[in-house]
Structures are given as C-alpha cells and as structure tokens.
PDB file of C-alpha atoms in Angstrom:
ATOM      1  CA  MET A  11      -0.037   0.065   0.081  1.00 46.00           C
ATOM      2  CA  ALA A  12       2.887   2.369   0.765  1.00 71.00           C
ATOM      3  CA  THR A  13       4.484   1.766  -2.655  1.00 89.00           C
ATOM      4  CA  GLU A  14       1.151   2.434  -4.396  1.00 92.00           C
ATOM      5  CA  ARG A  15       0.892   5.830  -2.599  1.00 92.00           C
ATOM      6  CA  LYS A  16       4.475   6.588  -3.537  1.00 92.00           C
ATOM      7  CA  ARG A  17       3.655   5.759  -7.203  1.00 93.00           C
ATOM      8  CA  GLU A  18       0.649   7.989  -7.024  1.00 94.00           C
ATOM      9  CA  GLN A  19       2.851  10.918  -5.592  1.00 94.00           C
ATOM     10  CA  VAL A  20       5.602  10.344  -8.242  1.00 94.00           C
ATOM     11  CA  ALA A  21       2.714  10.555 -10.816  1.00 94.00           C
ATOM     12  CA  LEU A  22       1.395  13.774  -9.355  1.00 94.00           C
ATOM     13  CA  LEU A  23       4.884  15.240  -9.368  1.00 94.00           C
ATOM     14  CA  GLU A  24       5.628  14.314 -12.955  1.00 94.00           C
ATOM     15  CA  GLU A  25       2.526  15.812 -13.802  1.00 95.00           C
ATOM     16  CA  ARG A  26       3.162  19.079 -11.972  1.00 94.00           C
ATOM     17  CA  LEU A  27       6.580  19.377 -13.382  1.00 93.00           C
ATOM     18  CA  GLY A  28       5.486  18.717 -17.032  1.00 92.00           C
ATOM     19  CA  ARG A  29       2.836  21.317 -16.750  1.00 93.00           C
ATOM     20  CA  ALA A  30       4.749  24.096 -14.772  1.00 93.00           C
ATOM     21  CA  SER A  31       6.273  26.810 -16.631  1.00 92.00           C
ATOM     22  CA  ILE A  32       8.671  27.520 -13.603  1.00 93.00           C
ATOM     23  CA  THR A  33       9.550  25.314 -10.573  1.00 94.00           C
ATOM     24  CA  ILE A  34      11.512  26.762  -7.512  1.00 94.00           C
ATOM     25  CA  GLY A  35      13.122  24.594  -4.797  1.00 93.00           C
ATOM     26  CA  ILE A  36      12.765  26.105  -1.352  1.00 93.00           C
ATOM     27  CA  ASP A  37      14.354  25.223   1.917  1.00 92.00           C
ATOM     28  CA  TYR A  38      11.477  25.227   4.413  1.00 90.00           C
ATOM     29  CA  ARG A  39      13.270  24.304   7.630  1.00 90.00           C
ATOM     30  CA  GLY A  40      12.379  26.576  10.443  1.00 87.00           C
ATOM     31  CA  LEU A  41       8.824  27.162   9.268  1.00 89.00           C
ATOM     32  CA  SER A  42       6.046  25.804  11.544  1.00 89.00           C
ATOM     33  CA  VAL A  43       3.090  24.181  10.000  1.00 91.00           C
ATOM     34  CA  LYS A  44       1.239  27.573  10.501  1.00 92.00           C
ATOM     35  CA  ASP A  45       3.963  29.426   8.732  1.00 90.00           C
ATOM     36  CA  MET A  46       3.810  26.947   5.766  1.00 91.00           C
ATOM     37  CA  GLN A  47       0.099  27.524   5.495  1.00 93.00           C
ATOM     38  CA  GLN A  48       0.487  31.260   5.695  1.00 92.00           C
ATOM     39  CA  LEU A  49       3.283  30.935   2.965  1.00 91.00           C
ATOM     40  CA  ARG A  50       0.974  28.981   0.683  1.00 93.00           C
ATOM     41  CA  ARG A  51      -1.777  31.531   1.252  1.00 93.00           C
ATOM     42  CA  GLY A  52       0.325  34.544   0.732  1.00 91.00           C
ATOM     43  CA  ILE A  53       1.800  33.128  -2.546  1.00 91.00           C
ATOM     44  CA  ARG A  54      -1.435  31.928  -3.811  1.00 92.00           C
ATOM     45  CA  ALA A  55      -3.280  35.396  -3.232  1.00 92.00           C
ATOM     46  CA  GLU A  56      -0.447  37.016  -5.323  1.00 89.00           C
ATOM     47  CA  ALA A  57      -0.296  34.212  -8.032  1.00 89.00           C
ATOM     48  CA  PRO A  58      -3.338  32.033  -8.157  1.00 91.00           C
ATOM     49  CA  GLU A  59      -1.788  29.692 -10.731  1.00 93.00           C
ATOM     50  CA  THR A  60       0.769  28.328  -8.394  1.00 93.00           C
ATOM     51  CA  GLU A  61       1.051  25.472  -6.063  1.00 93.00           C
ATOM     52  CA  LEU A  62       3.430  24.866  -3.145  1.00 93.00           C
ATOM     53  CA  ARG A  63       4.111  21.260  -2.056  1.00 93.00           C
ATOM     54  CA  VAL A  64       6.562  19.758   0.517  1.00 93.00           C
ATOM     55  CA  ILE A  65       8.191  16.896  -1.256  1.00 92.00           C
ATOM     56  CA  LYS A  66      10.381  13.885  -0.437  1.00 93.00           C
ATOM     57  CA  ASN A  67      13.610  14.178  -2.282  1.00 93.00           C
ATOM     58  CA  THR A  68      13.773  10.548  -3.557  1.00 93.00           C
ATOM     59  CA  LEU A  69      10.230  10.787  -4.962  1.00 94.00           C
ATOM     60  CA  TRP A  70      11.061  14.029  -6.695  1.00 94.00           C
ATOM     61  CA  ARG A  71      14.225  12.536  -8.320  1.00 94.00           C
ATOM     62  CA  ARG A  72      11.967   9.621  -9.726  1.00 94.00           C
ATOM     63  CA  ALA A  73       9.476  12.028 -10.846  1.00 94.00           C
ATOM     64  CA  SER A  74      11.976  14.310 -12.754  1.00 93.00           C
ATOM     65  CA  GLU A  75      13.519  11.201 -14.406  1.00 93.00           C
ATOM     66  CA  GLY A  76      10.142  10.040 -15.289  1.00 92.00           C
ATOM     67  CA  ALA A  77       9.043  13.415 -16.570  1.00 91.00           C
ATOM     68  CA  GLY A  78      12.169  13.390 -18.824  1.00 91.00           C
ATOM     69  CA  GLU A  79      13.696  16.382 -16.905  1.00 90.00           C
ATOM     70  CA  PRO A  80      16.469  14.778 -15.121  1.00 89.00           C
ATOM     71  CA  ASP A  81      18.189  18.165 -14.398  1.00 90.00           C
ATOM     72  CA  ALA A  82      15.158  19.173 -12.294  1.00 90.00           C
ATOM     73  CA  ALA A  83      16.351  16.587  -9.638  1.00 90.00           C
ATOM     74  CA  GLY A  84      18.969  19.322  -8.539  1.00 89.00           C
ATOM     75  CA  LEU A  85      16.182  21.355  -6.980  1.00 89.00           C
ATOM     76  CA  ALA A  86      15.751  18.593  -4.284  1.00 89.00           C
ATOM     77  CA  GLN A  87      18.176  19.196  -1.191  1.00 88.00           C
ATOM     78  CA  GLU A  88      17.489  18.478   2.471  1.00 86.00           C
ATOM     79  CA  ALA A  89      13.827  19.814   3.381  1.00 86.00           C
ATOM     80  CA  THR A  90      12.437  20.777   0.173  1.00 88.00           C
ATOM     81  CA  ALA A  91       9.269  22.464  -0.869  1.00 92.00           C
ATOM     82  CA  MET A  92       8.546  22.989  -4.348  1.00 94.00           C
ATOM     83  CA  LEU A  93       6.725  26.072  -5.798  1.00 94.00           C
ATOM     84  CA  PHE A  94       5.088  25.254  -9.208  1.00 95.00           C
ATOM     85  CA  GLY A  95       4.124  28.291 -11.394  1.00 93.00           C
ATOM     86  CA  PHE A  96       1.570  27.121 -13.941  1.00 93.00           C
ATOM     87  CA  GLY A  97       0.976  30.762 -15.512  1.00 86.00           C
ATOM     88  CA  ASP A  98       3.146  33.598 -16.297  1.00 85.00           C
ATOM     89  CA  LEU A  99       6.794  32.681 -15.898  1.00 86.00           C
ATOM     90  CA  THR A 100       7.328  35.895 -13.528  1.00 87.00           C
ATOM     91  CA  GLU A 101       4.108  35.276 -11.225  1.00 89.00           C
ATOM     92  CA  ALA A 102       5.588  32.666  -8.875  1.00 90.00           C
ATOM     93  CA  PRO A 103       8.959  34.313  -8.321  1.00 91.00           C
ATOM     94  CA  ARG A 104       7.333  37.801  -7.861  1.00 90.00           C
ATOM     95  CA  ALA A 105       4.879  36.352  -5.324  1.00 91.00           C
ATOM     96  CA  LEU A 106       7.528  34.420  -3.453  1.00 91.00           C
ATOM     97  CA  GLN A 107       9.887  37.466  -3.228  1.00 90.00           C
ATOM     98  CA  LYS A 108       6.995  39.597  -2.187  1.00 90.00           C
ATOM     99  CA  TYR A 109       5.999  37.451   0.708  1.00 90.00           C
ATOM    100  CA  ILE A 110       9.488  36.852   1.755  1.00 88.00           C
ATOM    101  CA  ARG A 111      10.146  40.584   1.880  1.00 89.00           C
ATOM    102  CA  GLU A 112       6.821  41.259   3.678  1.00 90.00           C
ATOM    103  CA  GLU A 113       7.282  38.627   6.436  1.00 87.00           C
ATOM    104  CA  ARG A 114      10.861  39.213   6.570  1.00 88.00           C
ATOM    105  CA  LEU A 115      11.525  35.490   6.288  1.00 85.00           C
ATOM    106  CA  GLU A 116      14.835  33.815   5.574  1.00 86.00           C
ATOM    107  CA  LEU A 117      13.976  31.107   3.155  1.00 87.00           C
ATOM    108  CA  PRO A 118      16.980  29.755   1.170  1.00 90.00           C
ATOM    109  CA  ILE A 119      16.204  29.005  -2.316  1.00 91.00           C
ATOM    110  CA  TYR A 120      18.110  26.004  -3.787  1.00 92.00           C
ATOM    111  CA  GLY A 121      17.310  26.642  -7.419  1.00 91.00           C
ATOM    112  CA  VAL A 122      14.967  27.517 -10.378  1.00 92.00           C
ATOM    113  CA  TYR A 123      13.902  25.064 -13.067  1.00 93.00           C
ATOM    114  CA  VAL A 124      12.673  26.903 -16.059  1.00 90.00           C
ATOM    115  CA  GLU A 125      12.518  25.896 -19.718  1.00 86.00           C
ATOM    116  CA  GLY A 126      14.471  22.900 -19.248  1.00 88.00           C
ATOM    117  CA  GLU A 127      17.440  24.485 -17.272  1.00 89.00           C
ATOM    118  CA  LEU A 128      18.402  24.377 -13.684  1.00 90.00           C
ATOM    119  CA  GLN A 129      19.197  27.849 -12.605  1.00 87.00           C
ATOM    120  CA  ASP A 130      20.784  29.100  -9.228  1.00 85.00           C
ATOM    121  CA  GLY A 131      18.578  30.364  -6.506  1.00 83.00           C
ATOM    122  CA  SER A 132      19.641  33.771  -7.028  1.00 82.00           C
ATOM    123  CA  GLN A 133      17.708  33.919 -10.507  1.00 78.00           C
ATOM    124  CA  VAL A 134      14.375  34.045  -8.573  1.00 82.00           C
ATOM    125  CA  GLY A 135      15.213  37.760  -7.601  1.00 79.00           C
ATOM    126  CA  ALA A 136      15.957  38.448 -11.354  1.00 77.00           C
ATOM    127  CA  LEU A 137      12.907  36.859 -12.615  1.00 79.00           C
ATOM    128  CA  ALA A 138      10.773  38.635 -10.133  1.00 77.00           C
ATOM    129  CA  ASP A 139      12.099  41.939 -11.510  1.00 73.00           C
ATOM    130  CA  VAL A 140      10.992  41.120 -15.080  1.00 72.00           C
ATOM    131  CA  PRO A 141       7.731  42.695 -15.937  1.00 73.00           C
ATOM    132  CA  SER A 142       4.875  40.407 -16.538  1.00 70.00           C
ATOM    133  CA  ARG A 143       3.694  39.793 -20.045  1.00 72.00           C
ATOM    134  CA  PRO A 144       0.578  42.205 -19.761  1.00 73.00           C
ATOM    135  CA  GLU A 145       2.977  44.822 -18.424  1.00 72.00           C
ATOM    136  CA  LEU A 146       5.421  44.441 -21.354  1.00 68.00           C
ATOM    137  CA  MET A 147       2.466  44.444 -23.752  1.00 73.00           C
ATOM    138  CA  ALA A 148       1.303  47.722 -22.268  1.00 74.00           C
ATOM    139  CA  LYS A 149       4.708  49.294 -22.572  1.00 71.00           C
ATOM    140  CA  VAL A 150       5.097  48.347 -26.196  1.00 72.00           C
ATOM    141  CA  ALA A 151       1.593  49.647 -26.985  1.00 71.00           C
ATOM    142  CA  GLY A 152       2.499  53.014 -25.292  1.00 69.00           C
ATOM    143  CA  GLY A 153       5.738  53.071 -27.117  1.00 69.00           C
ATOM    144  CA  LEU A 154       4.019  52.563 -30.377  1.00 66.00           C
ATOM    145  CA  SER A 155       1.051  54.917 -29.768  1.00 67.00           C
ATOM    146  CA  SER A 156       3.281  57.897 -29.023  1.00 70.00           C
ATOM    147  CA  PRO A 157       4.971  58.053 -32.578  1.00 74.00           C
ATOM    148  CA  ILE A 158       1.704  57.165 -34.255  1.00 73.00           C
ATOM    149  CA  ALA A 159      -0.005  60.116 -32.365  1.00 72.00           C
ATOM    150  CA  GLY A 160       2.790  62.368 -33.516  1.00 74.00           C
ATOM    151  CA  LEU A 161       2.517  61.014 -37.179  1.00 73.00           C
ATOM    152  CA  ALA A 162      -1.290  61.740 -37.037  1.00 75.00           C
ATOM    153  CA  GLY A 163      -0.708  65.326 -35.763  1.00 77.00           C
ATOM    154  CA  VAL A 164       1.742  65.914 -38.676  1.00 76.00           C
ATOM    155  CA  LEU A 165      -0.573  64.638 -41.362  1.00 76.00           C
ATOM    156  CA  SER A 166      -3.592  66.636 -39.968  1.00 80.00           C
ATOM    157  CA  ALA A 167      -1.400  69.660 -40.052  1.00 77.00           C
ATOM    158  CA  VAL A 168      -0.310  69.031 -43.616  1.00 74.00           C
ATOM    159  CA  PHE A 169      -3.901  68.539 -44.735  1.00 75.00           C
ATOM    160  CA  ARG A 170      -4.996  71.625 -42.809  1.00 81.00           C
ATOM    161  CA  ASP A 171      -2.223  73.566 -44.617  1.00 78.00           C
ATOM    162  CA  VAL A 172      -3.105  72.273 -47.844  1.00 78.00           C
ATOM    163  CA  ALA A 173      -6.925  73.255 -47.317  1.00 79.00           C
ATOM    164  CA  ALA A 174      -5.907  76.671 -46.291  1.00 81.00           C
ATOM    165  CA  ILE A 175      -3.807  77.113 -49.489  1.00 85.00           C
ATOM    166  CA  VAL A 176      -6.750  75.840 -51.665  1.00 83.00           C
ATOM    167  CA  GLU A 177      -9.091  78.120 -49.863  1.00 84.00           C
ATOM    168  CA  ALA A 178      -6.712  81.032 -50.206  1.00 82.00           C
ATOM    169  CA  ARG A 179      -6.024  80.451 -53.862  1.00 81.00           C
ATOM    170  CA  ALA A 180      -9.953  80.249 -54.414  1.00 82.00           C
ATOM    171  CA  GLU A 181     -10.534  83.629 -52.823  1.00 84.00           C
ATOM    172  CA  GLN A 182      -7.700  84.917 -54.830  1.00 82.00           C
ATOM    173  CA  LEU A 183      -9.142  83.738 -58.130  1.00 82.00           C
ATOM    174  CA  GLU A 184     -12.681  85.111 -57.134  1.00 83.00           C
ATOM    175  CA  ALA A 185     -11.160  88.460 -56.275  1.00 83.00           C
ATOM    176  CA  ALA A 186      -9.407  88.476 -59.688  1.00 80.00           C
ATOM    177  CA  GLU A 187     -12.575  87.828 -61.705  1.00 76.00           C
ATOM    178  CA  PRO A 188     -13.852  90.993 -63.464  1.00 69.00           C
ATOM    179  CA  GLY A 189     -17.655  90.494 -62.339  1.00 59.00           C
ATOM    180  CA  ALA A 190     -16.724  89.948 -58.645  1.00 50.00           C
ATOM    181  CA  GLU A 191     -18.147  92.374 -56.137  1.00 52.00           C
TER     182      GLU A 191
END
C-alpha cells in the first residue's frame, strides 16, 4: 500500500513538473505548519496559478526522471518544498519574493528550473524583477502609440495647410474675376 501511494505521488509530481512553466526549490526548515500555511496562502493570493508542495527528495528525483527532466532533480536538497508556477513565468518568483520581503523571512532557495534548465536560486530575484507579459505589452503599445499620435498630428497639419492654401487660392481667383463684387 505504501508503494502504491508513492507511485501516485511520483505521478502527481511528474504531472506538475510537466505542466509548470517554472519550478522553484525552497528550503522550508524553520517554518512551522502555521507558517507554511501562511506561505501557501500568501503566494496563492498574489499568484493564483501556483502550487506549493512539500516533497520527498527521492520521490522528486524519480518524478523528474520519469518526466524526462533529469536536471530538475537538482532542486531537491535537504528539506524541500517545490513552488510550481503554471501561468506567467514571472508570477511565482514575484509572489515568493514579495511574501519573503513582507514577512521578513529567511528562506533559502535551492534553485529554479525553467525551460528545461536548472538555474541558481539567485535567479528568482532576477525573474521577479522582469515585468509580466501584460505589463510588457502595455509598454510596447504605449511606445507605439506615441509616434503614431505624432504622425497623425503631422498629417493633419499638412492637410490643414493644404486646405488653407486651396481656400486662399480660391479667394484670390474670385477677387481677380472681373464681375466679382
């Protein structure tokens, strides 16, 4: 029965690893059960498409091999909790960093597994600072709208000037006609 449960856990971890856009290994030693619950809630409040799970290292190694991601096994060291991010790549690191900063916690980060590569734990801060996809799209749209608005202003000025020239010429021709008032 215990082995069947372990197989189910390995299958669950394989599925999470395969579906996650980012996986972060966290050392949770020193946190009480209450602290872990608050950590889960805090991260989930900021990034709803995340999941924090305490894992057994041997099961994680089997799951990473089974998922075809053997490098991800490097995330499991000592007492490990895995933070899976299923949405935007920057959501989970941003939520984790914000919670750690607000609660003034000392949570060592073992590493980050993203796009098939195992990164050092220090990369979480760098990923947290990257703007999210909607923010980047808004910046690009804002950057494009400014030159377009300028071009529209220039074109309307040209049309206004052409219209003024045509109107002035029409008045000039009317004034030059012999039967004009």
